[in-house]
PDB file of C-alpha atoms in Angstrom:
ATOM      1  CA  MET A   1    -104.164  56.153   9.037  1.00 62.00           C
ATOM      2  CA  GLY A   2    -100.818  58.012   8.799  1.00 75.00           C
ATOM      3  CA  THR A   3     -99.093  60.613   6.239  1.00 80.00           C
ATOM      4  CA  ALA A   4     -98.085  57.826   4.193  1.00 81.00           C
ATOM      5  CA  ASP A   5    -101.454  56.813   3.291  1.00 82.00           C
ATOM      6  CA  LEU A   6    -102.231  60.349   1.779  1.00 88.00           C
ATOM      7  CA  VAL A   7     -99.068  60.703  -0.332  1.00 92.00           C
ATOM      8  CA  GLY A   8     -99.960  60.974  -4.285  1.00 92.00           C
ATOM      9  CA  VAL A   9    -101.722  63.059  -6.639  1.00 94.00           C
ATOM     10  CA  TRP A  10    -105.449  63.537  -5.825  1.00 91.00           C
ATOM     11  CA  ALA A  11    -107.713  64.615  -8.681  1.00 91.00           C
ATOM     12  CA  GLY A  12    -111.170  66.296  -7.953  1.00 89.00           C
ATOM     13  CA  TYR A  13    -114.425  64.901  -9.298  1.00 87.00           C
ATOM     14  CA  GLU A  14    -116.567  68.093  -9.251  1.00 87.00           C
ATOM     15  CA  SER A  15    -113.520  70.504  -9.773  1.00 88.00           C
ATOM     16  CA  SER A  16    -110.284  70.486 -11.931  1.00 91.00           C
ATOM     17  CA  ALA A  17    -108.442  70.763  -8.701  1.00 92.00           C
ATOM     18  CA  ARG A  18    -105.381  68.646  -8.257  1.00 95.00           C
ATOM     19  CA  TYR A  19    -103.405  68.403  -4.996  1.00 94.00           C
ATOM     20  CA  GLU A  20    -100.084  66.517  -4.983  1.00 96.00           C
ATOM     21  CA  LEU A  21     -99.521  65.360  -1.417  1.00 95.00           C
ATOM     22  CA  ARG A  22     -95.659  64.556  -0.907  1.00 96.00           C
ATOM     23  CA  ALA A  23     -94.069  62.541   1.724  1.00 95.00           C
ATOM     24  CA  ASN A  24     -91.889  65.380   2.972  1.00 97.00           C
ATOM     25  CA  GLY A  25     -94.986  67.550   3.983  1.00 95.00           C
ATOM     26  CA  THR A  26     -94.723  69.751   0.921  1.00 97.00           C
ATOM     27  CA  PHE A  27     -97.586  70.069  -1.629  1.00 96.00           C
ATOM     28  CA  ALA A  28     -98.468  71.573  -5.037  1.00 98.00           C
ATOM     29  CA  ALA A  29    -102.030  72.531  -6.102  1.00 96.00           C
ATOM     30  CA  THR A  30    -103.474  73.188  -9.590  1.00 97.00           C
ATOM     31  CA  GLY A  31    -107.244  74.231 -10.562  1.00 94.00           C
ATOM     32  CA  VAL A  32    -108.284  74.904  -7.048  1.00 91.00           C
ATOM     33  CA  PRO A  33    -111.846  76.630  -7.087  1.00 88.00           C
ATOM     34  CA  ALA A  34    -112.645  79.574  -4.706  1.00 82.00           C
ATOM     35  CA  GLY A  35    -115.016  77.354  -2.659  1.00 82.00           C
ATOM     36  CA  GLN A  36    -112.320  75.306  -1.366  1.00 84.00           C
ATOM     37  CA  LEU A  37    -110.456  78.131  -0.300  1.00 81.00           C
ATOM     38  CA  GLY A  38    -113.249  79.051   2.440  1.00 76.00           C
ATOM     39  CA  THR A  39    -114.164  82.756   2.265  1.00 72.00           C
ATOM     40  CA  ILE A  40    -111.230  83.861  -0.197  1.00 71.00           C
ATOM     41  CA  TYR A  41    -113.468  85.605  -2.351  1.00 64.00           C
ATOM     42  CA  GLU A  42    -115.220  87.616   0.305  1.00 69.00           C
ATOM     43  CA  ARG A  43    -111.650  88.372   1.739  1.00 69.00           C
ATOM     44  CA  THR A  44    -109.775  89.141  -1.878  1.00 72.00           C
ATOM     45  CA  GLY A  45    -112.580  89.595  -4.628  1.00 76.00           C
ATOM     46  CA  ARG A  46    -110.312  86.904  -6.393  1.00 76.00           C
ATOM     47  CA  VAL A  47    -112.607  84.016  -8.197  1.00 77.00           C
ATOM     48  CA  GLY A  48    -109.721  81.592  -9.272  1.00 83.00           C
ATOM     49  CA  PRO A  49    -109.189  78.832 -10.117  1.00 92.00           C
ATOM     50  CA  PHE A  50    -106.004  78.921  -8.205  1.00 91.00           C
ATOM     51  CA  HIS A  51    -102.765  77.339  -7.984  1.00 95.00           C
ATOM     52  CA  GLY A  52     -99.850  77.147  -5.433  1.00 95.00           C
ATOM     53  CA  HIS A  53     -97.774  75.108  -3.222  1.00 96.00           C
ATOM     54  CA  GLY A  54     -97.008  74.938   0.407  1.00 96.00           C
ATOM     55  CA  HIS A  55     -96.995  72.589   3.607  1.00 96.00           C
ATOM     56  CA  TRP A  56     -99.425  70.062   4.738  1.00 94.00           C
ATOM     57  CA  LYS A  57    -100.103  67.916   7.859  1.00 92.00           C
ATOM     58  CA  LEU A  58    -102.487  65.632   9.362  1.00 87.00           C
ATOM     59  CA  GLY A  59    -104.959  67.463  11.445  1.00 80.00           C
ATOM     60  CA  THR A  60    -107.126  66.323  14.447  1.00 71.00           C
ATOM     61  CA  MET A  61    -110.445  64.694  13.861  1.00 58.00           C
ATOM     62  CA  SER A  62    -113.411  65.502  16.213  1.00 55.00           C
ATOM     63  CA  GLN A  63    -114.809  62.820  18.607  1.00 57.00           C
ATOM     64  CA  SER A  64    -117.708  62.254  16.342  1.00 54.00           C
ATOM     65  CA  SER A  65    -115.565  61.228  13.241  1.00 52.00           C
ATOM     66  CA  PRO A  66    -115.180  57.673  12.371  1.00 53.00           C
ATOM     67  CA  GLN A  67    -111.590  56.226  13.805  1.00 59.00           C
ATOM     68  CA  THR A  68    -110.668  55.426  10.027  1.00 60.00           C
ATOM     69  CA  SER A  69    -110.982  59.091   9.239  1.00 71.00           C
ATOM     70  CA  ARG A  70    -108.180  61.778   9.136  1.00 78.00           C
ATOM     71  CA  GLU A  71    -108.083  65.307   8.119  1.00 83.00           C
ATOM     72  CA  ALA A  72    -105.096  66.748   6.244  1.00 87.00           C
ATOM     73  CA  VAL A  73    -104.548  70.574   6.554  1.00 88.00           C
ATOM     74  CA  LEU A  74    -102.972  72.238   3.575  1.00 91.00           C
ATOM     75  CA  ASN A  75    -101.334  75.623   4.323  1.00 92.00           C
ATOM     76  CA  PHE A  76    -100.398  77.742   1.137  1.00 93.00           C
ATOM     77  CA  ASP A  77     -96.911  79.289   1.192  1.00 94.00           C
ATOM     78  CA  GLU A  78     -97.735  80.687  -2.215  1.00 95.00           C
ATOM     79  CA  LEU A  79    -101.131  80.981  -3.855  1.00 93.00           C
ATOM     80  CA  LEU A  80    -101.701  82.366  -7.264  1.00 93.00           C
ATOM     81  CA  ASP A  81    -104.736  83.438  -9.137  1.00 90.00           C
ATOM     82  CA  ALA A  82    -105.485  82.257 -12.840  1.00 91.00           C
ATOM     83  CA  ASP A  83    -103.459  85.066 -14.260  1.00 91.00           C
ATOM     84  CA  ASN A  84    -100.599  84.480 -11.822  1.00 93.00           C
ATOM     85  CA  SER A  85    -101.029  87.403  -9.742  1.00 91.00           C
ATOM     86  CA  PRO A  86    -100.244  86.399  -6.082  1.00 91.00           C
ATOM     87  CA  VAL A  87    -103.116  86.274  -3.493  1.00 87.00           C
ATOM     88  CA  GLU A  88    -102.007  87.855  -0.208  1.00 84.00           C
ATOM     89  CA  GLN A  89    -104.484  86.594   1.927  1.00 76.00           C
ATOM     90  CA  ARG A  90    -103.872  82.882   1.225  1.00 75.00           C
ATOM     91  CA  GLY A  91    -105.936  80.786   3.456  1.00 75.00           C
ATOM     92  CA  ASN A  92    -105.847  76.884   3.733  1.00 82.00           C
ATOM     93  CA  VAL A  93    -107.682  73.808   2.631  1.00 85.00           C
ATOM     94  CA  GLN A  94    -109.146  71.081   4.767  1.00 84.00           C
ATOM     95  CA  LEU A  95    -109.284  67.384   3.466  1.00 83.00           C
ATOM     96  CA  ASN A  96    -111.133  64.786   5.003  1.00 82.00           C
ATOM     97  CA  ALA A  97    -109.616  61.314   4.022  1.00 81.00           C
ATOM     98  CA  SER A  98    -111.615  58.193   4.750  1.00 75.00           C
ATOM     99  CA  PRO A  99    -112.090  54.856   3.278  1.00 69.00           C
ATOM    100  CA  PRO A 100    -115.485  54.654   1.263  1.00 65.00           C
ATOM    101  CA  THR A 101    -117.984  52.178   2.704  1.00 63.00           C
ATOM    102  CA  ASP A 102    -118.190  49.965  -0.472  1.00 59.00           C
ATOM    103  CA  ALA A 103    -114.548  49.664  -1.369  1.00 52.00           C
ATOM    104  CA  PRO A 104    -111.362  47.551   0.031  1.00 48.00           C
ATOM    105  CA  ASP A 105    -109.541  48.973   2.973  1.00 49.00           C
ATOM    106  CA  HIS A 106    -106.653  50.213   1.084  1.00 47.00           C
ATOM    107  CA  VAL A 107    -108.554  52.676  -0.918  1.00 52.00           C
ATOM    108  CA  LEU A 108    -109.410  56.185   0.335  1.00 62.00           C
ATOM    109  CA  ILE A 109    -111.227  59.287  -0.659  1.00 69.00           C
ATOM    110  CA  LEU A 110    -110.602  62.712  -0.041  1.00 71.00           C
ATOM    111  CA  THR A 111    -113.538  65.354   0.450  1.00 78.00           C
ATOM    112  CA  THR A 112    -113.872  69.009   1.069  1.00 78.00           C
ATOM    113  CA  GLY A 113    -116.246  71.989   0.152  1.00 69.00           C
ATOM    114  CA  GLY A 114    -118.615  70.032  -2.223  1.00 76.00           C
ATOM    115  CA  ASP A 115    -116.030  67.836  -4.195  1.00 85.00           C
ATOM    116  CA  TRP A 116    -114.383  64.473  -3.626  1.00 84.00           C
ATOM    117  CA  PHE A 117    -110.952  63.428  -4.686  1.00 85.00           C
ATOM    118  CA  GLN A 118    -109.612  60.092  -6.099  1.00 86.00           C
ATOM    119  CA  ARG A 119    -105.734  59.165  -5.996  1.00 88.00           C
ATOM    120  CA  LEU A 120    -104.306  58.958  -9.540  1.00 88.00           C
ATOM    121  CA  PRO A 121    -102.280  55.917 -10.341  1.00 85.00           C
TER     122      PRO A 121
END
């Protein structure tokens, strides 16, 4: 699985988050809840939902992860709160990509922080 497999717009199931992962290594995000940004509320007191953009890359998976899985790490260059005010301590989002066990090989899902994402057509 390479970066081309993850390019596209991914919509959250539990949240209103959408991540557009582009082939050039950039991304745009909207509707991102605080929970997907780790400890952002503890660091900033902000509650979101957040939106912004930045760069993404494939991360390294642990030895215990299935070989069909990959990690995408999204680092925000700009992160804004719901009122468009900038968030200084931006953090990142880590998405785990893997094919579902009951779907064809060409289908992927992304998961993070209590949510899963499906690629939009």
